Coordinates of C-alpha atoms in Angstrom, one line a residue:
Chain A
M1 CA 127.9 87.7 42.2
Q2 CA 129.1 85.1 44.6
Q3 CA 130.5 87.8 46.8
I4 CA 126.8 89.3 47.2
I5 CA 125.3 86.1 48.2
N6 CA 127.8 85.3 50.4
F7 CA 127.0 88.9 51.9
I8 CA 123.2 88.2 52.2
V9 CA 123.8 84.8 53.3
R10 CA 126.1 86.1 56.3
N11 CA 124.2 89.1 57.2
K12 CA 120.7 87.4 56.5
N13 CA 119.4 88.1 60.2
F14 CA 120.8 91.7 60.0
L15 CA 118.8 92.1 56.3
L16 CA 115.5 90.4 57.7
Y17 CA 115.3 92.7 60.7
V18 CA 116.0 95.7 58.6
L19 CA 113.1 94.6 56.0
L20 CA 110.8 94.3 59.1
L21 CA 111.6 97.4 60.9
I22 CA 111.2 99.4 57.6
I23 CA 108.0 97.9 57.0
S24 CA 106.6 98.8 60.2
L25 CA 108.0 102.3 60.3
A26 CA 106.6 102.7 57.1
F27 CA 102.8 102.1 58.5
T28 CA 103.7 104.3 61.4
V29 CA 105.2 107.1 59.6
Q30 CA 102.4 107.2 57.2
S31 CA 99.6 107.1 59.9
H32 CA 101.4 110.3 61.5
T33 CA 100.7 112.4 58.4
Y34 CA 97.5 110.7 57.4
H35 CA 94.5 108.5 58.5
Q36 CA 94.7 104.6 60.1
S37 CA 95.4 102.3 57.8
R38 CA 92.9 100.8 55.7
F39 CA 93.3 97.3 56.6
F40 CA 95.2 96.9 59.6
N41 CA 92.9 98.3 62.2
S42 CA 90.8 96.9 65.0
S43 CA 87.6 97.0 63.1
N44 CA 88.4 93.7 61.1
W45 CA 86.7 90.5 61.5
I46 CA 89.4 88.7 64.1
T47 CA 89.9 91.3 66.6
G48 CA 86.6 92.6 66.8
N49 CA 84.9 89.4 67.4
I50 CA 87.0 88.7 70.2
Y51 CA 86.4 92.4 71.3
E52 CA 82.8 91.7 71.0
T53 CA 82.9 88.4 72.9
T54 CA 84.9 89.7 76.2
N55 CA 82.4 93.0 75.9
G56 CA 79.4 90.9 76.3
I57 CA 81.0 89.4 79.5
S58 CA 82.3 92.4 81.1
S59 CA 79.2 94.4 80.1
Y60 CA 76.9 93.2 82.6
F61 CA 79.2 94.8 85.4
G62 CA 78.1 98.4 84.4
L63 CA 74.5 97.6 83.1
A64 CA 72.8 99.0 86.2
K65 CA 74.7 102.5 85.9
E66 CA 74.4 102.3 82.0
N67 CA 70.5 102.1 82.6
K68 CA 70.5 105.0 84.7
R69 CA 72.1 106.7 82.3
L70 CA 69.9 106.2 79.7
V71 CA 66.7 106.9 81.9
E72 CA 68.6 110.7 82.5
E73 CA 68.7 111.2 78.9
N74 CA 65.2 109.9 78.0
K75 CA 64.0 112.2 81.3
M76 CA 65.9 115.1 79.5
L77 CA 64.3 114.2 76.4
R78 CA 60.7 113.8 77.6
N79 CA 61.3 117.5 78.9
L80 CA 62.0 119.0 75.7
L81 CA 59.0 117.4 74.1
F82 CA 56.2 118.0 76.9
N83 CA 57.6 121.8 77.1
K84 CA 57.8 122.3 73.6
K85 CA 54.6 124.4 72.2
I86 CA 52.9 121.9 69.4
S87 CA 49.8 123.2 68.1
T88 CA 49.4 120.1 65.7
P89 CA 49.9 116.6 66.7
V90 CA 53.6 115.5 66.0
E91 CA 54.0 114.2 62.6
L92 CA 57.2 113.0 61.2
D93 CA 57.9 115.0 57.8
T94 CA 59.7 112.3 56.2
T95 CA 60.6 114.7 52.8
N96 CA 62.7 116.9 54.9
I97 CA 65.0 114.4 57.0
R98 CA 68.4 115.9 57.3
Y99 CA 70.1 113.4 59.7
T100 CA 69.6 109.7 60.3
I101 CA 70.9 107.9 63.6
V102 CA 72.1 104.5 64.1
S103 CA 72.6 103.3 68.0
G104 CA 75.9 101.3 68.7
K105 CA 78.0 100.1 71.7
V106 CA 81.5 100.5 72.3
I107 CA 83.6 97.7 72.2
K108 CA 86.9 98.9 72.8
N109 CA 88.1 102.3 73.9
S110 CA 91.3 103.8 74.7
Y111 CA 92.4 107.4 75.9
S112 CA 96.2 106.9 77.1
D113 CA 97.5 107.0 73.5
P114 CA 98.3 110.1 71.7
R115 CA 96.2 109.0 69.0
N116 CA 93.4 107.3 70.6
Y117 CA 90.7 105.0 68.6
V118 CA 87.6 103.7 69.7
T119 CA 85.7 100.6 68.3
I120 CA 82.4 100.2 67.8
N121 CA 79.8 96.8 67.0
R122 CA 78.4 98.6 64.2
G123 CA 79.5 98.2 60.2
E124 CA 78.7 98.4 56.7
K125 CA 75.6 96.2 57.2
D126 CA 74.0 98.6 59.6
S127 CA 74.9 101.6 57.0
V128 CA 77.8 103.1 58.6
Q129 CA 80.0 104.6 56.5
P130 CA 83.6 106.7 56.9
D131 CA 83.1 110.3 58.0
M132 CA 80.1 110.0 59.9
G133 CA 79.5 111.6 63.2
V134 CA 79.5 109.8 66.6
I135 CA 78.3 111.3 69.6
T136 CA 77.0 110.0 72.9
A137 CA 74.2 111.4 75.3
K138 CA 76.1 114.0 76.8
G139 CA 78.3 115.1 73.7
I140 CA 80.3 114.4 70.8
L141 CA 82.9 111.3 70.8
G142 CA 84.6 111.1 67.3
I143 CA 84.7 110.5 63.5
V144 CA 84.0 107.0 61.9
E145 CA 87.4 106.2 60.2
N146 CA 87.3 102.5 59.2
V147 CA 84.6 100.4 58.9
S148 CA 84.6 96.4 58.1
N149 CA 81.0 94.5 57.8
K150 CA 80.3 94.0 61.5
F151 CA 82.6 96.7 63.1
A152 CA 84.0 100.3 62.8
T153 CA 86.8 102.5 64.4
V154 CA 85.9 105.8 65.4
Q155 CA 88.7 108.3 65.5
S156 CA 88.4 109.8 69.2
I157 CA 88.3 113.8 70.1
L158 CA 91.5 112.4 71.8
N159 CA 93.7 112.0 69.0
E160 CA 96.2 114.1 67.7
N161 CA 95.0 114.2 64.2
S162 CA 91.3 115.1 65.2
N163 CA 90.3 118.5 64.1
I164 CA 86.6 119.4 64.4
N165 CA 85.0 123.0 63.7
A166 CA 83.3 124.2 66.9
K167 CA 82.0 127.3 68.3
I168 CA 81.0 129.2 71.3
K169 CA 77.0 128.5 72.1
N170 CA 74.7 131.2 70.9
T171 CA 77.3 133.0 68.7
N172 CA 78.7 132.5 65.7
H173 CA 82.1 132.4 66.4
F174 CA 84.1 129.5 65.5
G175 CA 87.2 127.5 65.7
S176 CA 89.0 124.2 65.8
L177 CA 88.9 121.7 68.2
I178 CA 92.2 119.7 68.7
W179 CA 93.7 117.7 71.7
D180 CA 97.3 118.2 72.9
T181 CA 97.8 114.9 74.2
K182 CA 98.1 116.0 77.4
Q183 CA 94.9 115.0 79.8
Y184 CA 92.0 112.7 78.7
N185 CA 89.3 115.2 79.9
T186 CA 90.7 118.4 78.4
V187 CA 90.6 119.5 74.8
Q188 CA 91.8 122.8 72.8
L189 CA 90.1 125.2 70.9
V190 CA 91.9 127.3 68.9
D191 CA 91.5 130.1 66.3
I192 CA 89.0 131.8 68.4
P193 CA 89.7 135.9 67.5
R194 CA 90.9 138.1 70.2
L195 CA 87.7 140.6 69.9
V196 CA 85.4 137.4 71.1
P197 CA 84.0 138.2 74.8
L198 CA 84.7 135.0 77.0
T199 CA 84.0 133.7 80.1
I200 CA 85.4 130.6 81.8
G201 CA 82.1 128.2 82.1
D202 CA 80.9 129.2 78.5
T203 CA 79.4 126.1 76.7
I204 CA 81.1 125.0 73.4
V205 CA 79.4 123.4 71.1
T206 CA 79.7 121.8 67.3
G207 CA 79.8 124.6 64.3
A208 CA 77.6 124.5 61.7
M209 CA 80.6 124.4 59.2
S210 CA 80.8 120.7 59.7
S211 CA 79.0 118.5 57.1
I212 CA 79.7 115.4 59.2
F213 CA 77.8 117.1 62.6
P214 CA 74.8 118.9 63.2
E215 CA 74.9 122.3 64.8
N216 CA 74.9 122.9 68.5
I217 CA 75.9 119.3 69.9
P218 CA 77.4 119.9 73.4
I219 CA 81.1 119.6 73.8
G220 CA 82.4 120.9 76.9
T221 CA 82.6 124.3 78.8
I222 CA 85.6 126.5 79.0
K223 CA 88.3 125.8 81.5
K224 CA 90.8 128.8 80.8
F225 CA 91.7 130.5 77.8
N226 CA 94.7 132.7 77.1
L227 CA 96.0 134.3 73.7
D228 CA 98.5 132.4 71.4
T229 CA 101.9 133.7 70.5
S230 CA 100.7 135.9 68.0
N231 CA 98.5 137.5 70.4
S232 CA 95.4 137.3 67.8
F233 CA 93.7 134.3 68.6
Y234 CA 92.7 132.6 71.8
H235 CA 93.8 129.0 72.9
I236 CA 91.0 127.7 74.8
D237 CA 91.2 124.7 77.2
V238 CA 87.8 123.0 77.4
T239 CA 86.4 120.7 79.7
L240 CA 84.5 117.6 78.2
F241 CA 80.8 116.8 79.0
N242 CA 81.8 113.2 78.3
D243 CA 83.7 110.9 80.6
M244 CA 85.9 109.6 78.1
T245 CA 87.0 106.6 80.2
N246 CA 83.3 105.4 80.4
I247 CA 81.3 105.5 77.2
K248 CA 79.1 102.6 76.4
N249 CA 76.1 103.5 74.3
V250 CA 76.9 105.8 71.3
Y251 CA 75.0 107.5 68.3
I252 CA 76.1 107.3 64.6
I253 CA 74.9 110.3 62.8
D254 CA 74.6 110.2 59.0
N255 CA 74.2 113.4 57.3
I256 CA 72.0 112.8 54.0
N257 CA 73.2 116.2 52.5
R258 CA 77.0 115.3 52.8
P259 CA 77.6 113.8 49.3
E260 CA 75.8 116.6 47.5
I261 CA 77.6 119.3 50.0
L262 CA 80.9 117.3 49.1
E263 CA 80.2 117.6 45.5
L264 CA 79.1 121.3 45.6
E265 CA 82.5 122.3 47.3
S266 CA 84.7 120.2 45.0
N267 CA 82.9 121.8 41.8
T268 CA 83.4 125.1 43.1
F269 CA 86.8 124.5 43.9
S270 CA 87.8 123.2 40.5
N271 CA 85.8 126.3 38.9
D272 CA 88.1 128.5 40.8
Q273 CA 91.3 126.9 39.7
Chain B
M1 CA 110.9 67.8 72.6
I2 CA 111.0 69.8 69.4
S3 CA 107.2 69.5 68.9
S4 CA 106.6 70.2 72.7
S5 CA 108.6 73.4 72.6
Y6 CA 106.9 74.2 69.6
F7 CA 103.3 73.4 71.2
I8 CA 104.3 75.8 74.4
N9 CA 105.7 78.2 72.3
V10 CA 102.3 78.8 70.1
V11 CA 100.5 78.8 73.4
R12 CA 102.5 81.3 75.1
F13 CA 102.4 83.5 72.1
T14 CA 98.6 83.5 71.9
L15 CA 97.8 83.8 75.6
L16 CA 100.1 86.9 75.9
V17 CA 98.7 88.7 72.9
L18 CA 95.1 87.8 74.7
V19 CA 96.2 88.9 78.2
Q20 CA 98.0 92.1 76.8
V21 CA 95.1 93.0 74.9
L22 CA 92.0 92.4 76.8
V23 CA 93.6 92.8 80.6
F24 CA 96.8 95.0 80.5
N25 CA 95.7 97.4 77.5
R26 CA 92.6 98.6 79.7
L27 CA 94.6 99.1 83.0
N28 CA 95.1 102.8 82.4
F29 CA 96.5 103.0 86.0
F30 CA 97.0 106.6 87.1
G31 CA 95.5 107.1 83.4
F32 CA 98.3 106.4 81.6
I33 CA 100.0 102.9 82.4
N34 CA 99.4 100.0 80.4
P35 CA 102.4 97.5 81.1
M36 CA 103.4 95.7 78.4
V37 CA 103.8 92.1 79.4
Y38 CA 104.2 90.2 76.0
I39 CA 107.9 91.0 75.9
L40 CA 108.2 88.0 78.2
F41 CA 107.9 86.0 74.9
L42 CA 111.2 87.0 74.2
Y43 CA 112.3 86.7 77.4
W44 CA 111.1 82.9 77.5
Y45 CA 111.9 82.1 74.1
P46 CA 114.6 79.3 73.5
I47 CA 118.1 80.5 73.1
K48 CA 119.1 78.2 70.7
E49 CA 116.5 78.2 68.2
N50 CA 117.0 79.6 64.3
R51 CA 117.2 83.5 64.9
A52 CA 115.6 84.4 61.6
V53 CA 112.3 82.7 63.0
F54 CA 112.8 84.1 66.1
I55 CA 112.8 87.7 64.4
G56 CA 109.7 86.7 62.4
L57 CA 107.9 85.4 65.3
S58 CA 108.4 88.6 67.4
F59 CA 107.3 90.8 64.3
L60 CA 104.0 88.6 64.3
L61 CA 103.6 89.2 67.9
G62 CA 104.1 93.0 67.8
F63 CA 102.0 93.0 64.7
F64 CA 99.0 91.5 66.4
I65 CA 99.2 93.6 69.4
D66 CA 99.2 96.7 67.0
F67 CA 96.0 94.9 65.5
F68 CA 94.3 95.2 68.4
S69 CA 95.4 98.4 69.9
D70 CA 95.1 100.5 66.5
T71 CA 98.8 101.5 67.3
M72 CA 99.9 101.0 63.3
A73 CA 102.9 99.2 63.7
I74 CA 104.6 100.4 66.3
H75 CA 104.7 97.7 68.8
A76 CA 106.2 95.7 66.0
A77 CA 108.9 98.1 65.3
S78 CA 110.3 97.9 68.8
T79 CA 109.5 94.4 69.3
V80 CA 111.7 93.2 66.5
T81 CA 114.3 95.8 67.5
I82 CA 114.6 93.6 71.0
A83 CA 114.7 90.3 68.9
Y84 CA 117.1 91.4 67.1
L85 CA 119.4 92.8 69.9
R86 CA 118.7 90.0 71.9
P87 CA 121.8 87.8 71.6
A88 CA 124.0 91.1 72.4
I89 CA 122.2 91.8 75.2
M90 CA 122.5 88.5 76.5
R91 CA 126.3 88.8 76.0
F92 CA 126.5 91.8 77.9
V93 CA 124.5 90.3 81.1
F94 CA 125.8 86.8 81.0
G95 CA 129.2 87.1 79.1
V96 CA 130.4 84.4 76.6
N97 CA 128.7 81.3 78.7
Y98 CA 125.2 82.0 77.3
E99 CA 126.6 80.5 73.8
F100 CA 127.5 77.1 75.6
Q101 CA 125.1 73.8 75.4
S102 CA 124.7 73.6 78.7
F103 CA 123.4 77.1 79.6
R104 CA 120.0 77.7 80.9
L105 CA 118.1 80.8 81.9
G106 CA 116.8 79.2 85.0
N107 CA 120.8 78.8 85.8
A108 CA 121.5 82.4 85.9
T109 CA 121.4 84.1 88.9
K110 CA 118.4 86.3 89.6
A111 CA 120.3 89.3 89.2
Q112 CA 121.4 88.2 85.8
Q113 CA 117.7 87.7 85.0
I114 CA 116.5 90.8 86.3
T115 CA 118.9 92.8 84.4
F116 CA 118.4 90.9 81.1
L117 CA 114.6 91.2 81.4
A118 CA 115.1 95.0 82.4
L119 CA 117.3 95.7 79.3
L120 CA 115.0 94.3 77.3
I121 CA 112.2 96.4 78.2
I122 CA 114.3 99.6 78.2
V123 CA 115.3 99.4 74.8
H124 CA 111.9 98.4 73.6
H125 CA 110.1 101.3 75.6
M126 CA 112.3 103.7 74.1
V127 CA 111.7 102.8 70.6
F128 CA 108.1 102.3 71.4
F129 CA 107.5 105.8 73.1
A130 CA 109.9 107.3 70.7
L131 CA 107.9 106.3 67.7
E132 CA 104.5 107.0 69.3
I133 CA 105.1 110.5 70.4
F134 CA 107.5 111.1 67.6
S135 CA 109.2 114.6 68.5
L136 CA 112.1 115.4 70.1
A137 CA 110.3 118.7 71.7
N138 CA 108.6 116.0 74.0
I139 CA 111.8 114.1 75.1
L140 CA 110.9 114.7 78.8
L141 CA 107.5 113.1 78.3
I142 CA 109.0 110.1 76.4
L143 CA 111.7 109.5 79.2
K144 CA 108.8 109.9 81.7
K145 CA 106.6 107.4 80.2
V146 CA 109.7 104.8 79.9
L147 CA 110.4 105.3 82.9
A148 CA 107.1 104.9 84.8
I149 CA 105.5 102.1 82.2
G150 CA 109.2 100.6 82.2
L151 CA 108.8 100.0 86.0
S152 CA 105.6 98.5 86.0
T153 CA 106.1 96.2 83.1
L154 CA 109.2 94.8 84.8
V155 CA 107.4 94.3 87.9
L156 CA 104.8 92.6 86.3
C157 CA 107.0 90.7 84.1
L158 CA 109.1 89.3 87.3
L159 CA 105.6 88.3 88.9
F160 CA 104.5 86.6 85.9
S161 CA 107.9 84.7 85.4
S162 CA 108.0 83.8 89.0
L163 CA 104.3 82.2 88.6
F164 CA 105.0 80.3 85.5
S165 CA 109.0 79.9 86.4
V166 CA 110.9 77.7 83.7
R167 CA 111.5 74.2 85.0
K168 CA 115.0 73.6 85.9
E169 CA 116.0 70.2 84.6

């Protein structure tokens, strides 16, 4: 007993070091295989407020550009609205709403790590929940991962854990959108079968398989494509529409039918067992 | 004296965390270079202080940076590693005389100071990027990042340390 105590006293620095290292490695390895930790992320109260304060100052510098971008978006939406043939006055059918939208602002963005997360200034009190989709005016941004009262972290599509259902526009050939961590303006679309005719410049949009994003949200265009090692699927490089280094205003999409879809799917799965 | 050094370390800790997360994490020079200037805390920390406290503080420093940058605990792991290895690195750079009561970092030669800082940075970045990228297949990418980001960290740390140099008493 005496010897054990002596050993601990003699090596207390080393033991402390090993203990702290194991704690941090445990957190890290867990995040490699699974999601961000529930508590240690930048959506918490302290970091969120610090980011929001500094963002309140720095956002003035890009205000003119951001306004211009919003006007462009309005212009596009007006174009759509005026050119659509609607015989009766527009009336929102509230019994048939599938998606609700919350607007938000990015207060922290990163794009140089293998696992990038974006922090936004909307949280539980704005009815944002984990697993909601986040888009900008130009295309998709990511999926909400952790939520605090006032803030939320978003797993960006520039994250090696990201995996989003996507398809080639005007077809029903779908694949998974992943990121190889190399360039921040290029993501990869895999699992598109070989027989699909592809052209460089084709548009990639979100697919209908996901209960997170609505169908046909723009993602990017095909930059180049080649067959993967098995020679039966394409490996496609997609240039993003979004400039991931410069995003400010985002929209958070809530699919009202998602709980129902998930419940149905889990029931089906358990029936199969 | 003790309370003033305590105070200085608290101020340093807070300022370095804020400077790191609010300025240097957003730098993205050439798209990927974000220098990690908070290593200066370990460079400046008094030599004679309790080692266990030093290791604990370094862990906290890394953990705060992780909080802000959503990197889980990679910063914490690499910072606690150099905190533990610091005495060994000092013995390597300054020889045995760093253990004497009269030794001060400000009295060492410029070359020794730079070597000490560079070794801290290299070990830190090695651990950091090995954990971040987490695959031996990408060893070239790890080395490239360690080299590029380590160099930028070294330059910035030297600039900072000459700007806020430790008083020679």
